[in-house]
Amino acid sequence: MFYMFFAEGFEEVEAIATLDIIRRAGIEIKSVAIKDKIVTGSHGVPVVCDLVSDEITADENLEGIILPGGMPGSKNLDKDETVNKFIDYCNTNNKFLCAICAAPFILGKRGILNGRKATCFPGFENELTGAKISDKFVCIDKNTITGRGMGSAVKFGLAIVSAVKGQSAADKLEATLQCS
């Protein structure tokens, strides 16, 4: 089970494309609003989330969390107590920590990316404390998966599928998407 956190001002394509890819792969994922169940993205698109943050718990069934980017969505995620609790839980328990676009800064400022390959939206590199900055669209290093931005959302989702179900599952799914 994955939780994808949604905050006001999230980047719509990064969130929805990633969520869709993961669901197509048969991986359980729930969209989680940090406040109200309806969350509006940075381009005015409202999304109805499956749950709100006070309805979730961290347990052995949690495989990881996903943080979509966007502004001010990433900053809103960074300030949220529940999101921070889940980041700490995943980091301590070697669960997946996935972030795209601006959101890798949330992991970077906590030192989670120290010594790891990571990517982010150009201009946020200084926020990835100790990371080995990559120009790739997606980086996987241990339990962290980072993506560059909206244009890499499908590849980001496929990287999560590969990490959870294996590369052949990701390759089979990618073949159905007409993206390469």
Coordinates of C-alpha atoms in Angstrom, one line a residue:
M1 CA 0.0 0.0 0.0
F2 CA 1.2 3.5 -1.0
Y3 CA -0.1 6.8 0.2
M4 CA 0.2 9.8 -2.2
F5 CA -0.2 13.0 -0.3
F6 CA -2.1 15.9 -1.9
A7 CA -1.8 19.5 -0.7
E8 CA -3.3 22.7 -2.2
G9 CA -1.2 23.7 -5.2
F10 CA 0.0 20.2 -6.2
E11 CA 1.1 19.7 -9.8
E12 CA -1.8 17.9 -11.4
V13 CA 0.0 15.8 -14.1
E14 CA 2.7 14.6 -11.7
A15 CA 0.1 13.4 -9.2
I16 CA -2.5 12.0 -11.5
A17 CA -0.2 10.3 -14.0
T18 CA 1.8 8.7 -11.3
L19 CA -1.3 7.6 -9.4
D20 CA -2.8 6.1 -12.6
I21 CA 0.4 4.2 -13.5
I22 CA 0.6 2.6 -10.1
R23 CA -3.1 1.6 -10.1
R24 CA -2.7 0.2 -13.6
A25 CA 0.1 -2.0 -12.3
G26 CA -2.2 -3.4 -9.6
I27 CA -0.3 -1.8 -6.7
E28 CA -2.6 -0.5 -4.0
I29 CA -2.4 3.2 -3.5
K30 CA -4.6 5.8 -1.8
S31 CA -4.7 9.5 -2.5
V32 CA -4.6 11.4 0.8
A33 CA -5.6 15.0 1.3
I34 CA -3.7 16.8 4.0
K35 CA -6.8 18.9 4.9
D36 CA -10.0 18.8 2.9
K37 CA -11.0 15.8 0.8
I38 CA -11.1 18.0 -2.3
V39 CA -7.7 19.5 -3.2
T40 CA -7.1 22.0 -5.9
G41 CA -3.9 21.8 -8.0
S42 CA -1.6 24.6 -9.0
H43 CA -3.5 25.0 -12.3
G44 CA -7.0 25.1 -10.8
V45 CA -7.9 21.4 -11.2
P46 CA -9.8 20.0 -8.2
V47 CA -9.2 16.4 -7.2
V48 CA -11.3 14.3 -4.8
C49 CA -9.0 12.2 -2.7
D50 CA -9.7 8.8 -1.3
L51 CA -8.9 9.8 2.3
V52 CA -7.9 12.7 4.5
S53 CA -4.7 12.5 6.6
D54 CA -6.4 11.9 9.9
E55 CA -7.8 8.6 8.5
I56 CA -4.5 6.9 7.9
T57 CA -2.0 5.0 10.0
A58 CA 1.5 3.7 9.4
D59 CA 1.8 0.0 9.7
E60 CA 3.5 -3.0 8.2
N61 CA 1.3 -2.9 5.1
L62 CA 2.6 0.5 4.1
E63 CA 5.2 0.2 1.2
G64 CA 5.9 3.9 0.9
I65 CA 4.7 7.4 0.2
I66 CA 4.6 9.6 -2.8
L67 CA 5.0 13.4 -2.8
P68 CA 3.9 15.2 -6.0
G69 CA 5.5 18.5 -6.7
G70 CA 4.1 21.8 -7.7
M71 CA 4.0 25.1 -5.9
P72 CA 2.8 25.9 -3.4
G73 CA 1.9 22.2 -3.0
S74 CA 5.4 21.1 -2.2
K75 CA 5.8 23.8 0.5
N76 CA 2.4 22.8 1.9
L77 CA 3.4 19.2 2.1
D78 CA 6.7 20.2 3.8
K79 CA 4.8 22.0 6.6
D80 CA 2.3 19.3 7.3
E81 CA 2.7 17.3 10.5
T82 CA 1.2 14.0 9.1
V83 CA 3.4 14.1 6.0
N84 CA 6.5 14.6 8.2
K85 CA 5.4 11.7 10.4
F86 CA 5.1 9.4 7.4
I87 CA 8.4 10.6 6.0
D88 CA 10.1 9.7 9.3
Y89 CA 8.3 6.4 9.5
C90 CA 9.3 5.4 5.9
N91 CA 12.9 6.5 6.4
T92 CA 13.3 4.6 9.7
N93 CA 11.6 1.5 8.3
N94 CA 13.3 1.5 4.9
K95 CA 10.0 2.1 3.0
F96 CA 9.8 3.9 -0.3
L97 CA 10.1 7.6 -0.3
C98 CA 9.1 9.0 -3.7
A99 CA 9.1 12.6 -4.7
I100 CA 8.9 14.5 -8.0
C101 CA 9.6 18.0 -9.2
A102 CA 10.0 20.4 -6.3
A103 CA 9.1 17.8 -3.7
P104 CA 12.5 16.1 -3.4
F105 CA 13.5 19.2 -1.5
I106 CA 11.4 17.9 1.4
L107 CA 13.6 14.8 1.6
G108 CA 16.8 16.7 0.9
K109 CA 16.4 19.2 3.7
R110 CA 16.0 16.3 6.1
G111 CA 19.3 14.7 4.9
I112 CA 17.5 11.7 3.6
L113 CA 19.2 12.1 0.2
N114 CA 22.7 12.4 1.6
G115 CA 25.0 10.4 -0.6
R116 CA 22.2 9.2 -2.9
K117 CA 21.6 10.0 -6.5
A118 CA 18.6 12.3 -6.9
T119 CA 17.0 14.6 -9.3
C120 CA 14.5 17.5 -9.1
F121 CA 13.0 20.4 -10.9
P122 CA 15.9 22.6 -12.1
G123 CA 16.5 25.3 -9.4
F124 CA 15.9 23.1 -6.4
E125 CA 19.3 21.3 -6.5
N126 CA 20.7 23.3 -3.6
E127 CA 17.8 22.0 -1.4
L128 CA 18.9 18.4 -1.9
T129 CA 21.4 18.4 0.9
G130 CA 24.3 15.9 0.3
A131 CA 22.7 14.4 -2.8
K132 CA 24.6 13.3 -5.9
I133 CA 22.6 15.5 -8.3
S134 CA 21.7 13.7 -11.5
D135 CA 20.4 15.2 -14.8
K136 CA 18.3 12.0 -15.4
F137 CA 14.6 12.3 -15.4
V138 CA 14.2 9.7 -12.7
C139 CA 16.6 8.4 -10.0
I140 CA 16.3 5.3 -7.9
D141 CA 18.8 5.0 -5.0
K142 CA 18.0 2.5 -2.2
N143 CA 14.5 3.4 -1.0
T144 CA 14.3 6.8 -2.6
I145 CA 12.8 7.5 -6.0
T146 CA 13.0 11.1 -7.4
G147 CA 11.7 12.6 -10.6
R148 CA 12.5 15.8 -12.4
G149 CA 9.0 17.1 -13.2
M150 CA 5.7 16.9 -15.1
G151 CA 7.3 15.6 -18.3
S152 CA 8.8 12.7 -16.4
A153 CA 5.7 11.7 -14.5
V154 CA 5.0 8.5 -16.5
K155 CA 8.7 7.4 -16.1
F156 CA 8.5 8.3 -12.4
G157 CA 5.4 6.1 -12.0
L158 CA 7.1 3.3 -14.0
A159 CA 10.1 3.5 -11.8
I160 CA 7.9 3.0 -8.7
V161 CA 6.3 0.0 -10.4
S162 CA 9.8 -1.4 -11.3
A163 CA 10.9 -1.0 -7.7
V164 CA 7.9 -2.8 -6.3
K165 CA 7.0 -5.4 -8.9
G166 CA 10.2 -5.7 -10.9
Q167 CA 11.5 -4.4 -14.2
S168 CA 9.5 -6.8 -16.4
A169 CA 6.2 -5.7 -14.9
A170 CA 7.2 -2.1 -15.6
D171 CA 8.3 -2.9 -19.1
K172 CA 5.0 -4.7 -19.8
L173 CA 3.0 -1.8 -18.5
E174 CA 5.1 0.7 -20.5
A175 CA 4.4 -1.2 -23.7
T176 CA 0.7 -0.6 -23.2
L177 CA 1.1 3.2 -22.7
Q178 CA 2.5 4.2 -26.1
C179 CA 5.1 6.4 -24.5
S180 CA 8.3 5.1 -25.9

